Amino acid sequence: MESTLGICNEECLATVKGQELRSGQKEPRLLSLIERNGEFILGVLATPDAVVSRPVAQLSIPVNHRFEIIREAEEALLIDFSDDSCITIRIKGEKSPELMLELQDDERTQTFLTQVKSAQEQVAIKPSKPKAMEPLTPAAFRGPVPVPPQRATKTVTSLVGGDNQAKTFNTPVSNINNTAANHNATEYGFGESLKNTVKVEEKKNQQNRIVASREPPPVPTLPPRKASFPPSNPLPPAPVPKDSAAPFQARGSSVIPNTKPDSFRSEFDYMDRPASWCDSPATNSMRPGMYSSEAGQRENLIKHRLGKKEKEYVDIQPFSFFIGTWNVNGQSPDSSLEPWLCCDPDPPDIYAVGFQELDLSTEAFFYMDSSKEQVWIEAVERNLHRKADYKRIRVIRLVGMMLVVFVKKKHKKHIKELAAEHVGTGIMGKMGNKGGVAVRFVFHNTSFCIVNCHLAAHVEDFERRNQDYRDICARMTFHLLDYPPLSIVKHDVVIWLGDLNYRLFLYDAAEVKYLIAENALKKLQEFDQLNIQRQTKRAFTDFMEGEINFIPTYKYDTKTDRWDSSGKCRIPAWCDRILWRGSNVQQLKYRSHMEMKTSDHKPVSSLFRIGVKVVDEQRQKRVFEDIVRAMDRMENDFLPSVSLSRIDFTFKDVKFRQLQKERFLIKNDGQVPCHFAFIPKPNDPSYCKSWLRAEPSDGFLEPSETLEIYLEVYVSKDSVTLLNSGQDSIYDILVLHLDRGKDYFITISGNYLSSCFGTSLETLCRIKKPVREVTNLIDLGEDNGTEKEKSMVHFLLVDGGSSEDIPLKIPKEVWILVNHLFTKSCDQEDLFQTPGLQEELQSIIDCLDTSIPQSLPGCNHSVAEALLIFLEALPEPVVCYELYQRCLDSSHDSRLCKQLISQLPRAHRNVFRYLMSFLKELLKHSNNNNLTANLIATLFASLLIRPPPNMASRQSGQDRQKAINFILGFLMSGDED
């Protein structure tokens, strides 16, 4: 049986998702208990949320007598389980770093722990096999893996351990969380039997203080800078001084000599470590558990210096790469793919094949499985070059975008640090119909990143395509266990392929077709949008593209070679492209494949010859020995030192979703290489507040080397509410730590301009003037709006009473946004499916914060996205957190749904009904706006019916479907009374 980890003759017994705690940050992980030939292994997988076929465990921990799972005692965690039902565990194992993970305290976790316990009991019973005798090797003393310092009061309780912990398991594992288990669903405040001891408003305030961990919205990319870590390479053994090994070890070196010839391994490069467990260099903040010691810091510096001297021990050897891209328009393969994939006489070393619009069904559109994925994968595998044997190393899919990578079997052992990621750039990043998928890996000693994308459509929307490109670059990060997040540009070679959708700045289809018939392709390319965007440095600035000698690949009548003959008569364009950046890259061929007629696009391929860095181990060993000897001499005489060009920064007029950046220079003015990192202050989970970021946050500096560090302030939906309410301010102190040196303190200050985005519905209903004019959102004060502004909101007042003391029926901001869409956008094509422009979104936000406008700036798509952003930023969703579970439970009964809405607070009830009336009106124009009830329900359910922050990570697909059904019931029902 094959397991999900892609390893034959094994079975996956149980899995559970969690988050690894490192350097104050949380990274997603998937734990899998695997049985392989009677032995048990705990597999740890990074990026478990990516749609990846046959993922590979990036860390395999044997479940044996040295294996332990240790749970942090509840009283030491200072966590109120009624608010955050999680447990924190440490995993210790043979030949692996110590891991700290946070798991949900639920039935799945209990089942997983029970399975682990059962596996350990079986291991304890089974007699251990005697190991073959090995020659003794002089080695430095290696104590237990260092653990970051904990609170003095913290204690631990063993869950699963070796023989010396066997007595701990006199009771079933299901009882190990008795304290947490006693907190049932009613204690969250959502059950009907809840005792009403706390007022609704007080409970909402308590829940609003719980901040869910979410990805920040995209920010523009920074200019490319030198990476803060060297290329991947394992360390050779340290040289041993001629006198004896003992003095060398006494100096704290973490690397030891290896008696095996031609084997160069560091202390952490274990013999049994799988190839996918990264061999890359890491900084002190990357591996806090492994490298918190001074010896670990020294090893990091050695790796850094070794990477700097890479040219002295690598040879450039050529390898061939076949890159293919095809928008298949939702079709299934109906003919052989050999004319596309097998068109060269010699087999390539690596295949990377990308698809777009793989599946146009509604199910695929909403991130669900696609039956066509496997069909196209099998079609590709059947048509790879017959002169070589290939192994598929990774597949990743996001809706209709899929990327599959194959390597020759003989090269697979040289592939390491494999990871895959995806970014949706549809509206609010929630829709994955546009965006990108990527696979990164290291081949020998060269890092590769291959990106497959599908950018925004329509001739006039080239700015949206530019924005999609910037969003993918900013948000596409790869999470490896040994690394901080890696961006696209931090790779030696990047290959970018896909349906980039750039068209021609020519609007007469007949003229374009005439030029094509005359083979005036160079003349046409003068009007190519991608070429113009690259020349003006608005997108793909650092990328190269080969000469295009083939006719446009879009748009054809399906199954033919005829240009589009539909009523829209699309103008031909080179939508499908392949670009690259990096050194030692030579494009041999760039072509289209006209014989392929399945789709309205023609496939494109490129054959590259790429020079790959291959390590000469003997030369690397000599360079390594020279570095160690030099560091031994210097460390005894010098301490690291740096100088900073600035330490005080002021950010003026900080606004919601508006990025501000400042920079400073850090220079190594000492005599030795140094490593720096921003570190958390005592009792802080992260080195900075959520609205602040330093880039890079750590790195190495050679003597006299200078590096530019950017400080970025960006107020997202996760930080806006606390800033609006005055519970937080633009003020923070960063601690820049120097290994073996001192700490430097950097002060961040500024002023924040409040926004209606991130302010509660109740508060907004009490504000009859622009929110920016309210000095304190808690104490609203007098209404001093102009007569024009008062007349604008007069009809929104609740019936009865005077305008001075009664609230508005709905927030004026909601009415302004919806009224604009209702009057101007009902027939807008692809409404709520096409993202707005960031510049226009910022203008709309400023307009709503500073005035009561009669009209809004920007296009209809920008206004539509502004409405969605407003709903997403609400501290309490339209359907209140306390009614979330009841909402799901009543989704099958329209009568119960209406009853639940009637129990919402007045402002929430009015906004819900107002939005449903508007959305039902949009559906009457579905022939023009391409909206469906299911699409609207899926999008708005994620905004109007959000799980409480402490339950967000446990929301299942079934829960999401119930929320969708709840909204669907209102959309499909008759008019509300």
mmCIF file of N, CA, C and O in Angstrom, residues 132 136 151 370 413 441 503 509 767 941 957:
data_model
loop_
_atom_site.group_PDB
_atom_site.id
_atom_site.type_symbol
_atom_site.label_atom_id
_atom_site.label_comp_id
_atom_site.label_asym_id
_atom_site.label_seq_id
_atom_site.Cartn_x
_atom_site.Cartn_y
_atom_site.Cartn_z
ATOM 1 N N ALA A 132 25.454 -3.767 13.674
ATOM 2 C CA ALA A 132 26.775 -4.223 13.249
ATOM 3 C C ALA A 132 27.843 -3.374 13.922
ATOM 4 O O ALA A 132 27.665 -2.186 14.137
ATOM 5 N N LEU A 136 35.343 2.784 16.218
ATOM 6 C CA LEU A 136 35.169 3.953 17.062
ATOM 7 C C LEU A 136 35.775 5.168 16.391
ATOM 8 O O LEU A 136 36.817 5.096 15.755
ATOM 9 N N ARG A 151 9.877 29.838 30.948
ATOM 10 C CA ARG A 151 9.530 30.488 32.204
ATOM 11 C C ARG A 151 9.973 29.624 33.376
ATOM 12 O O ARG A 151 9.947 28.408 33.317
ATOM 13 N N SER A 370 -10.474 18.356 -8.321
ATOM 14 C CA SER A 370 -10.804 18.321 -9.735
ATOM 15 C C SER A 370 -10.482 16.943 -10.282
ATOM 16 O O SER A 370 -9.365 16.444 -10.133
ATOM 17 N N LYS A 413 18.447 11.785 -6.892
ATOM 18 C CA LYS A 413 19.217 11.842 -5.647
ATOM 19 C C LYS A 413 19.885 13.196 -5.457
ATOM 20 O O LYS A 413 20.321 13.530 -4.347
ATOM 21 N N PHE A 441 13.245 23.940 -5.714
ATOM 22 C CA PHE A 441 14.105 22.832 -5.317
ATOM 23 C C PHE A 441 15.551 23.247 -5.544
ATOM 24 O O PHE A 441 15.838 24.253 -6.213
ATOM 25 N N ARG A 503 -2.011 41.281 -23.866
ATOM 26 C CA ARG A 503 -2.545 41.351 -25.220
ATOM 27 C C ARG A 503 -1.759 42.366 -26.052
ATOM 28 O O ARG A 503 -0.647 42.750 -25.703
ATOM 29 N N ALA A 509 -9.107 43.689 -35.061
ATOM 30 C CA ALA A 509 -8.746 42.287 -35.271
ATOM 31 C C ALA A 509 -8.321 42.038 -36.711
ATOM 32 O O ALA A 509 -7.382 41.257 -36.970
ATOM 33 N N ILE A 767 -22.054 57.156 14.319
ATOM 34 C CA ILE A 767 -21.248 58.230 13.744
ATOM 35 C C ILE A 767 -21.963 58.767 12.507
ATOM 36 O O ILE A 767 -22.149 58.042 11.528
ATOM 37 N N ALA A 941 -20.420 34.105 2.314
ATOM 38 C CA ALA A 941 -20.494 33.293 3.531
ATOM 39 C C ALA A 941 -19.181 33.377 4.296
ATOM 40 O O ALA A 941 -19.176 33.392 5.538
ATOM 41 N N GLY A 957 -14.549 21.578 6.079
ATOM 42 C CA GLY A 957 -15.231 21.811 4.819
ATOM 43 C C GLY A 957 -16.729 21.698 4.951
ATOM 44 O O GLY A 957 -17.490 22.417 4.288
#
